[in-house]
CSV table of C-alpha atoms in Angstrom, one decimal:
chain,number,residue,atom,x,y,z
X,1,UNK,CA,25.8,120.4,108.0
X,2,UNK,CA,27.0,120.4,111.8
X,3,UNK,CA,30.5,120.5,112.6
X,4,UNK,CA,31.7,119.1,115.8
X,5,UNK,CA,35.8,120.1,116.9
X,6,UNK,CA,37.4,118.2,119.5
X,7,UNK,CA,40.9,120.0,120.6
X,8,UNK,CA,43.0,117.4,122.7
X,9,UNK,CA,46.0,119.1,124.7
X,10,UNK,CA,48.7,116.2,124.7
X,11,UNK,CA,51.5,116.5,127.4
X,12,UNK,CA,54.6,118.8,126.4
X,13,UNK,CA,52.9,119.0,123.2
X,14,UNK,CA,53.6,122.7,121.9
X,15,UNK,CA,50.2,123.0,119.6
X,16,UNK,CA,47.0,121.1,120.2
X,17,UNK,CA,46.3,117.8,118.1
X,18,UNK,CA,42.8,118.7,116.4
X,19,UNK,CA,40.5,116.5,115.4
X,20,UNK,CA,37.1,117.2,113.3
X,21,UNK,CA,34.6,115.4,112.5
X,22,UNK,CA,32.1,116.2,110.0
X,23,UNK,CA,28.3,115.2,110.3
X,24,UNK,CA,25.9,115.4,107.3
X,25,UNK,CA,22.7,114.4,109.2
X,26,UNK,CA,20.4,114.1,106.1
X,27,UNK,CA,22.7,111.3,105.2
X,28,UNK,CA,23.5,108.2,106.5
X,29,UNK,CA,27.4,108.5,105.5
X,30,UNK,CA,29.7,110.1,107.5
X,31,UNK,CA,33.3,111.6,106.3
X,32,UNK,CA,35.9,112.3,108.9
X,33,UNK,CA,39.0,114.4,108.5
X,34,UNK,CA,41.9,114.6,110.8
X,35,UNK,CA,44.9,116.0,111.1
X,36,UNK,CA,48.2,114.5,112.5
X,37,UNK,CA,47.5,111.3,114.4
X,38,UNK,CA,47.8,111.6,118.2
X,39,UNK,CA,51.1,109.9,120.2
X,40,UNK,CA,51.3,106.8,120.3
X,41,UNK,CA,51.3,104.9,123.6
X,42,UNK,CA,52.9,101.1,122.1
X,43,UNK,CA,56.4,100.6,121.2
X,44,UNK,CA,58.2,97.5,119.2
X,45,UNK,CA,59.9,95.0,121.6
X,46,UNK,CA,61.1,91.7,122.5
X,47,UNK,CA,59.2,90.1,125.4
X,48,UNK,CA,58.5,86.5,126.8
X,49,UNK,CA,54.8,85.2,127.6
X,50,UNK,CA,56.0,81.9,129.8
X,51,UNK,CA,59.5,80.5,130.5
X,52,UNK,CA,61.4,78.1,128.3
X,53,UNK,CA,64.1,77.7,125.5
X,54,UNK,CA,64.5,79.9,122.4
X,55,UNK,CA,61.1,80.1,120.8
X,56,UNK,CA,59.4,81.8,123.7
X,57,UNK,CA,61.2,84.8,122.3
X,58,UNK,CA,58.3,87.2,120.4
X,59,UNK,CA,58.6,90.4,118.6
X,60,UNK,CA,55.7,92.9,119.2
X,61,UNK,CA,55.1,96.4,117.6
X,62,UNK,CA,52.3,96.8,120.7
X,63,UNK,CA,54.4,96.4,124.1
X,64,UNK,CA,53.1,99.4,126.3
X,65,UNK,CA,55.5,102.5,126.2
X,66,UNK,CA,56.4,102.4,130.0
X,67,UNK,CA,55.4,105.6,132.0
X,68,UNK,CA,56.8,107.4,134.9
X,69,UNK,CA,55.7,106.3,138.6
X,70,UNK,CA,57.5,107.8,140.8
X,71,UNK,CA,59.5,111.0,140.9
X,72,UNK,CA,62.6,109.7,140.7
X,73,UNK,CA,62.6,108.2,137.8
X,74,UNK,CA,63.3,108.8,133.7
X,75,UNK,CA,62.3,107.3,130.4
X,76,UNK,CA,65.1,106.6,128.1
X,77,UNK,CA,64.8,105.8,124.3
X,78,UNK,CA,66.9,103.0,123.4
X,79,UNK,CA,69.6,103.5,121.2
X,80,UNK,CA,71.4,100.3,122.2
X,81,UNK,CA,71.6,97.0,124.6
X,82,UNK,CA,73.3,93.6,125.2
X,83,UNK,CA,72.1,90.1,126.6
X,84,UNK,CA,73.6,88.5,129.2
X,85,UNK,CA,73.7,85.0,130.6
X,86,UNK,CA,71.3,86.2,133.2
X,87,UNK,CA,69.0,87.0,130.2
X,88,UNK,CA,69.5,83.4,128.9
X,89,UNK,CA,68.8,82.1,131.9
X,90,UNK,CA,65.6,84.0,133.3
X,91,UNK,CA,64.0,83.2,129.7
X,92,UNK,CA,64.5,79.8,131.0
X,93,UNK,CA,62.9,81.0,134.4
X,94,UNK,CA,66.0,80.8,136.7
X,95,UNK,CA,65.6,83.2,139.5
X,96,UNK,CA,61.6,83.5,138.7
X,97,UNK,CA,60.7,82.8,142.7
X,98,UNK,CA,63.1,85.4,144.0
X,99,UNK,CA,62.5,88.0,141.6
X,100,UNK,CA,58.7,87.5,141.6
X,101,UNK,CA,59.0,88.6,145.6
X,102,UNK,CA,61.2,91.6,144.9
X,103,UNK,CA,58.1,92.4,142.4
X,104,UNK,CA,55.9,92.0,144.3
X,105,UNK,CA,56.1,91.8,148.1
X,106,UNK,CA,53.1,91.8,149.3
X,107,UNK,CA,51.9,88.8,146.9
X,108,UNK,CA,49.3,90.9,145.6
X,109,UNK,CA,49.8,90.0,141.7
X,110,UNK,CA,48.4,86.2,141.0
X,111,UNK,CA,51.1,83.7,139.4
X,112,UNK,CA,52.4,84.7,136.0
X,113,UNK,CA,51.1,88.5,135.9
X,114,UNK,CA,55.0,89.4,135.4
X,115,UNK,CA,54.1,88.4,131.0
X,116,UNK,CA,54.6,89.8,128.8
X,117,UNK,CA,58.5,90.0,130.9
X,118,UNK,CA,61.1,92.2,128.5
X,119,UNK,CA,65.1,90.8,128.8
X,120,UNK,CA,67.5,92.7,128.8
X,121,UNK,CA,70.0,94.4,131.7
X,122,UNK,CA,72.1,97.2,129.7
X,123,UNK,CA,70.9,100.5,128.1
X,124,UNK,CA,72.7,103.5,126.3
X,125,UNK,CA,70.3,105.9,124.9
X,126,UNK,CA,68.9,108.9,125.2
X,127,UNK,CA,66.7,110.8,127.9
X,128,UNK,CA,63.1,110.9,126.8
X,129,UNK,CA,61.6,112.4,130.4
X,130,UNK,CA,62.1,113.0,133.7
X,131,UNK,CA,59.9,112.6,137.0
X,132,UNK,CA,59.6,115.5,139.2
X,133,UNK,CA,62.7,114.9,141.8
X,134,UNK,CA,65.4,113.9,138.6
X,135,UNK,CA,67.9,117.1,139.0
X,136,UNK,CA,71.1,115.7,137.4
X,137,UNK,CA,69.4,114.6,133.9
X,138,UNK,CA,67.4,116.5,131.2
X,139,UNK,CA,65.4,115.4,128.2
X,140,UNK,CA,68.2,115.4,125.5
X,141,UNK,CA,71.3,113.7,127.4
X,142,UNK,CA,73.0,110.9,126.7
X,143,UNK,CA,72.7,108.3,129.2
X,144,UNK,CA,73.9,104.8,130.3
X,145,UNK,CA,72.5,101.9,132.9
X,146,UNK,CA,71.7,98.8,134.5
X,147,UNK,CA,68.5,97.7,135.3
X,148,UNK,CA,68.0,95.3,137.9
X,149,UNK,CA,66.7,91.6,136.9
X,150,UNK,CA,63.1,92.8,138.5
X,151,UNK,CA,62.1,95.8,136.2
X,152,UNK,CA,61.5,95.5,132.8
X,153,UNK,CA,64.4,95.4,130.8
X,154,UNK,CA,65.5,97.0,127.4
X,155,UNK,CA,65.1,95.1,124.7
X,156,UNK,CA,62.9,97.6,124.1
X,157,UNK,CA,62.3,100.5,122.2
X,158,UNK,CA,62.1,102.7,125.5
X,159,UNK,CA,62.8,101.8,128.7
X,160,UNK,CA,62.2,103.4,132.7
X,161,UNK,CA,64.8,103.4,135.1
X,162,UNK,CA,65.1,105.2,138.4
X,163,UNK,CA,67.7,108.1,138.8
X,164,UNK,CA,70.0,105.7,140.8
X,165,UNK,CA,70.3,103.4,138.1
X,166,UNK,CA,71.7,106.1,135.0
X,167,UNK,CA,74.6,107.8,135.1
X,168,UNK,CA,76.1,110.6,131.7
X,169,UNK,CA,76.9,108.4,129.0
X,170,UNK,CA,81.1,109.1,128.8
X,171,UNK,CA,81.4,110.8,125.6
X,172,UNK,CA,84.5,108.8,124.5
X,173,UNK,CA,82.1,105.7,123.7
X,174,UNK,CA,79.2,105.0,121.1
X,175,UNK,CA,75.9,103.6,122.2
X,176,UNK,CA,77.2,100.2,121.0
X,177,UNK,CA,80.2,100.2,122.7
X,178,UNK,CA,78.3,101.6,126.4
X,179,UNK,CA,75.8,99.3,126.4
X,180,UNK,CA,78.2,96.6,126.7
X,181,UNK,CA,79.8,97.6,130.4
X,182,UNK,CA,77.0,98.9,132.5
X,183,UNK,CA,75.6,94.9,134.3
X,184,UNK,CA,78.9,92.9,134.0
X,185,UNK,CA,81.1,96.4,135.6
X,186,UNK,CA,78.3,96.6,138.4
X,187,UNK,CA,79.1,92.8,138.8
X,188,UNK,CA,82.7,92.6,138.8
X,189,UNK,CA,82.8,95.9,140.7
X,190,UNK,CA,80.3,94.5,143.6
X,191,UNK,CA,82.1,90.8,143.8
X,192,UNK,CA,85.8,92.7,143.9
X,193,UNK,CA,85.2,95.5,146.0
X,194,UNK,CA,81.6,94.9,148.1
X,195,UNK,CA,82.6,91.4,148.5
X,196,UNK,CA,86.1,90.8,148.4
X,197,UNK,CA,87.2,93.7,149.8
X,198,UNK,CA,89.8,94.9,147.3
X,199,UNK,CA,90.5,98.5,146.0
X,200,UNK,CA,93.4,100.3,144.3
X,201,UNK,CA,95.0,101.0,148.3
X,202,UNK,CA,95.5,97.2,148.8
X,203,UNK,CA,95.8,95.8,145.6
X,204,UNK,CA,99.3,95.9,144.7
X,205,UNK,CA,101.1,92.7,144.4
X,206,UNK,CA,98.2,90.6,145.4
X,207,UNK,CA,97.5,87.4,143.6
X,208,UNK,CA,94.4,87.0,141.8
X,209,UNK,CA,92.5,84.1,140.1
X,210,UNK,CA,89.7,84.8,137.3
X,211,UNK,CA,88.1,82.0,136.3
X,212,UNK,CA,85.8,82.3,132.8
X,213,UNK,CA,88.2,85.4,131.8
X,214,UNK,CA,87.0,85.7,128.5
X,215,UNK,CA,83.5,86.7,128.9
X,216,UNK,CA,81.7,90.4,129.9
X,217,UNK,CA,82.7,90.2,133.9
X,218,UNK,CA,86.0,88.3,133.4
X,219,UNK,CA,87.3,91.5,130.6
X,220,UNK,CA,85.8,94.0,132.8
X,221,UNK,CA,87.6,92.8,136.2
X,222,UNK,CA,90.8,91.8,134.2
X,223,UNK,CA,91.0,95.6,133.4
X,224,UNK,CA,90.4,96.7,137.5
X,225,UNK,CA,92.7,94.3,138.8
X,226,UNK,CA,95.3,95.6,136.3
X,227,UNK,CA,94.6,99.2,136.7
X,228,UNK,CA,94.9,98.2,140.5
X,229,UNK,CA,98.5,96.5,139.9
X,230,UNK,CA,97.5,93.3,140.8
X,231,UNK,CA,99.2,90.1,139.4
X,232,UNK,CA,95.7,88.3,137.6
X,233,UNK,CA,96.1,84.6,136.6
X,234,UNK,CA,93.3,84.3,133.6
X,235,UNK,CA,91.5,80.8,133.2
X,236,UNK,CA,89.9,80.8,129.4
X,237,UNK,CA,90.0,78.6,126.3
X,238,UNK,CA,93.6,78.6,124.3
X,239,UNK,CA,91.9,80.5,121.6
X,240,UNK,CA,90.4,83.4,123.8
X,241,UNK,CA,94.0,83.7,125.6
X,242,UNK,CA,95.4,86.4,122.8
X,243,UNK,CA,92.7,88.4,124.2
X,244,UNK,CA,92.9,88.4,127.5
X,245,UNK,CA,97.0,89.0,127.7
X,246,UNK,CA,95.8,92.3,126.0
X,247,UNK,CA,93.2,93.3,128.2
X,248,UNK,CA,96.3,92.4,130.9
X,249,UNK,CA,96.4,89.0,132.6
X,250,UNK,CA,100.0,88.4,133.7
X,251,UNK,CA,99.5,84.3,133.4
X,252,UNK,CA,96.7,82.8,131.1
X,253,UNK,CA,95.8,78.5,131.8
X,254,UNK,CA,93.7,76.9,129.0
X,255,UNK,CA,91.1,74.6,130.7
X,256,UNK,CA,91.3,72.2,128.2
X,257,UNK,CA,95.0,71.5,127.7
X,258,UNK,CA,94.7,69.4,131.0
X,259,UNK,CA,92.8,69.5,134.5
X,260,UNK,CA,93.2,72.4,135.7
X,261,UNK,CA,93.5,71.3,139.8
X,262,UNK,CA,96.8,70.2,138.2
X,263,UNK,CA,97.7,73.0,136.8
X,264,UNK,CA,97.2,75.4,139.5
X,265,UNK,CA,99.0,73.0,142.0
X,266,UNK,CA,102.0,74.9,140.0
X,267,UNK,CA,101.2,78.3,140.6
X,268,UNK,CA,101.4,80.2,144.2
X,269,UNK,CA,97.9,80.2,146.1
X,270,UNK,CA,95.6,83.3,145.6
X,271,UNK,CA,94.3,85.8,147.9
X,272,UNK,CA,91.3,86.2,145.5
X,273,UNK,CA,89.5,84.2,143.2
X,274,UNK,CA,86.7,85.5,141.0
X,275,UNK,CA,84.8,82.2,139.6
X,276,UNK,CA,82.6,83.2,136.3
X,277,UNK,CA,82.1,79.2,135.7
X,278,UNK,CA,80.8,77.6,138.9
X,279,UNK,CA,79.7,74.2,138.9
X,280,UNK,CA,82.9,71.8,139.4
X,281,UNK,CA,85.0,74.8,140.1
X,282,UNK,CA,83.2,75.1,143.5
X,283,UNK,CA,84.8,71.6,144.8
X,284,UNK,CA,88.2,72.4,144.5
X,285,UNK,CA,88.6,76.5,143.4
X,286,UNK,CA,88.9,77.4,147.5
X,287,UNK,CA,91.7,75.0,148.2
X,288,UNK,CA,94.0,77.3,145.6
X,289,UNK,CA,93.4,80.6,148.5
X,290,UNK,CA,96.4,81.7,150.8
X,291,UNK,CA,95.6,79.9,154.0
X,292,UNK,CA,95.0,82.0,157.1
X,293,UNK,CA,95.4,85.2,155.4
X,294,UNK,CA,91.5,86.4,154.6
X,295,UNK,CA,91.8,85.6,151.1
X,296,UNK,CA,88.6,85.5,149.6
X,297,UNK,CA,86.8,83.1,147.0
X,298,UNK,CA,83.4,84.6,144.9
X,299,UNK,CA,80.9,83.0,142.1
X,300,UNK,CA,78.6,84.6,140.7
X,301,UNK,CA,76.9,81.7,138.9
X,302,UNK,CA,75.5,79.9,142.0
X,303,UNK,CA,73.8,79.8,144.1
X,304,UNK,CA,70.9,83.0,142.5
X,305,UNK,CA,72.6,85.6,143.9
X,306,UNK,CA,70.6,89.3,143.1
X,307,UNK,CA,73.6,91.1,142.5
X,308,UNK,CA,72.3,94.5,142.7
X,309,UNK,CA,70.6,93.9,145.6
X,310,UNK,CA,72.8,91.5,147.7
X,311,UNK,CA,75.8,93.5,146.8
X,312,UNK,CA,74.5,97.0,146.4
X,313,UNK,CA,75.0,99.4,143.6
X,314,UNK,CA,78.8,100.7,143.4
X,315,UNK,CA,77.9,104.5,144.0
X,316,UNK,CA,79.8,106.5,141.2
X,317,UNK,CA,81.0,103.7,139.1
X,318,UNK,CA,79.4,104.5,136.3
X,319,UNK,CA,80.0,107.9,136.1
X,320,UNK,CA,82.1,109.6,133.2
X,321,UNK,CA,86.1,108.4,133.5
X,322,UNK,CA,85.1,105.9,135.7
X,323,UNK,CA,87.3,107.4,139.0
X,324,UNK,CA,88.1,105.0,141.9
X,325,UNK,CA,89.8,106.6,144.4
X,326,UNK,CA,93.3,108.3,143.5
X,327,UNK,CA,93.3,106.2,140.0
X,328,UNK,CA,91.3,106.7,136.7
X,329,UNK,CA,90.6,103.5,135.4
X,330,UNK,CA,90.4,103.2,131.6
X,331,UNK,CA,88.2,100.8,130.2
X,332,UNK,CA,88.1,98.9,126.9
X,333,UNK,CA,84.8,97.3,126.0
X,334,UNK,CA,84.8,94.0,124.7
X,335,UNK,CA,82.6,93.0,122.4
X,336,UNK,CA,82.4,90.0,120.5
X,337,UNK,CA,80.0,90.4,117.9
X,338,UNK,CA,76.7,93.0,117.4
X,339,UNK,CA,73.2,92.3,116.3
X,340,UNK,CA,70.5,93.7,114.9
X,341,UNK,CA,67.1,94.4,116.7
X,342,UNK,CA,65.7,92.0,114.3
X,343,UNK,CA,68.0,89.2,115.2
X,344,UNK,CA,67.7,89.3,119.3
X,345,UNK,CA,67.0,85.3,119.1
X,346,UNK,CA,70.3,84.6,117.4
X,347,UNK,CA,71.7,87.2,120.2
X,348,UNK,CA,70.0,84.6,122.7
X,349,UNK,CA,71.5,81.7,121.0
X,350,UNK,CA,75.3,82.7,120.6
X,351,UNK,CA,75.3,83.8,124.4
X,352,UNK,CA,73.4,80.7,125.5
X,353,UNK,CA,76.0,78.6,124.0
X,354,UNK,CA,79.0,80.0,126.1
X,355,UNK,CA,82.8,80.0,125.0
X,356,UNK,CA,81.7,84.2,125.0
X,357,UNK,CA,85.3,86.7,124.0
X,358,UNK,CA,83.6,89.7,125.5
X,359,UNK,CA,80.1,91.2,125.3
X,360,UNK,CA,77.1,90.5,122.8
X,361,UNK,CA,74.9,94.1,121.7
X,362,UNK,CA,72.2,94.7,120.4
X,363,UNK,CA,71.4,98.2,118.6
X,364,UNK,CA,68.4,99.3,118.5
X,365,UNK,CA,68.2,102.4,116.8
């Protein structure tokens, strides 16, 4: 009998994974005996393989685990994640042009090499591993981000970001209760402060308009302008405006007690408006500004606007207390309802519809 032993050294493995294999060469059988089974390099996930409504969503236990290409960057294991209406609507393939470019620059890739594309925007989890130049993380720590609409999201059972992107979980939340804030405070912050200019020096007293206040950004910048002693007029549903006088919002309008051009004609103009909604609100929202006094309209629904590249990352935001300038801003997520891993399509469906009272999660582990 010939015995052949094959010793495989697997990365920051601390003993080698041995495998034998036994030969009996007078017989034509062969019986092979291992010991534990080596790493495996596929993970369970929810990806699309084309654009379109619901049912392009598929669960697969054999998504590639994603590796590290560049120094700068960490795997995190998913503990949990939320969709977004940016999810909803790049299953539906809004955006695929511009982000396709960002992927790929040089126009290398041939149409559609982006499949199998995973959704998803938010993570809270826990580092896995770190490239060579990561000096703030470690495997072990408890983490939370945004990844941009070009990467590979986290509906996922691990996920790669670059160091830029994470920031220290704060230790006051859960998984469930991080992974609702990281894309819509990045969004609110950018629109607020990149774009509109505001910050807790020159807030005080100014009037400001939120359009769609129920939903992840409108909680989220309900909270800033309030911590920034703003006066925030909230635009939501009558049964979403409990919700937003906690969070608050000093006046609350329900769009469907009457058209709303009316009602604001009531209120003083605005030397910001933040519109979640777009659509119609764009004809008539900038006529409601201060005139001649650089007030500022933003929407963040059209035209495709890459927030996290147009607007840039808000340095800092993301890190533990949340500090902006001489103020510590305490934030209450919002979320509406949680689901399952099993049950990301229903996730897809209740955010697609709209009407959203905060954030929709999904825990993963």
């Amino acid at each position: 009998m010939e015995f052949l032993k094959t010793c495989i050294l697997r990365r920051h493995a601390c003993t080698a994974v041995c495998f034998w294999r036994s030969q009996v060469v007078q017989k034509s059988s062969a019986r092979k005996i291992s010991t534990t089974s080596s790493r495996s390099t596929v993970m369970p996930a929810w990806v699309i393989d084309k654009y379109g409504n619901n049912e392009v969503l598929r669960f697969t236990q054999n998504m590639m685990i994603p590796i590290i290409h560049y120094p700068n960057e960490v795997i995190i294991k998913v503990h949990a994640a939320s969709v977004n209406p940016i999810d909803v609507n790049m299953r539906s393939g809004y955006g695929a042009t511009a982000l396709n470019m960002k992927r790929d620059p040089l126009h290398i890739r041939t149409k559609g090499e982006e499949f199998p594309l995973t959704l998803g925007r938010d993570v809270s989890g826990v580092v896995m591993e770190c490239g060579l130049d990561v000096r703030y993380f470690k495997p072990g720590d408890e983490v939370w981000a945004a990844v941009p609409p070009w990467k590979q999201g986290t509906l996922s059972e691990f996920v790669v970001v670059s160091g830029n992107e994470v920031s220290h979980k704060p230790r006051s939340l859960t998984h469930t209760q991080a992974a609702s804030l990281p894309y819509v405070a990045l969004t609110a912050w950018s629109a607020i402060n990149k774009v509109g200019g505001l910050n807790d020096k020159n807030c005080t007293g100014k009037r400001v308009l939120i359009l769609g206040a129920s939903g992840g950004v409108g909680t989220f910048a309900i909270q800033i302008m309030k911590a920034w002693d703003a006066h925030v007029t909230a635009v939501c549903s009558r049964d979403a405006s409990e919700l937003v006088r906690k969070l608050g919002a000093d006046d609350v309008l329900d769009y469907k007690s009457g058209n709303m051009e009316e009602q604001l004609k009531s209120l003083k103009p605005f030397d910001f408006i933040l519109d979640n909604v777009g659509g119609s609100t764009e004809t008539w929202a900038l006529s409601f500004l201060k005139k001649w006094s650089g007030a500022t309209y933003v929407t963040l629904v059209t035209p495709f606007l890459l927030n996290m590249d147009r607007l840039g990352i808000a340095d800092g935001m993301l890190q533990t207390g949340v500090t902006v300038g001489s103020k510590t801003l305490k934030i209450q997520p919002v979320i509406e309802k949680t689901f399952p891993f099993s049950k990301v399509p229903e996730a897809f469906l209740k955010v697609e519809r709209g009407h959203a009272r905060g954030k929709t999660v999904i825990t993963v582990v």
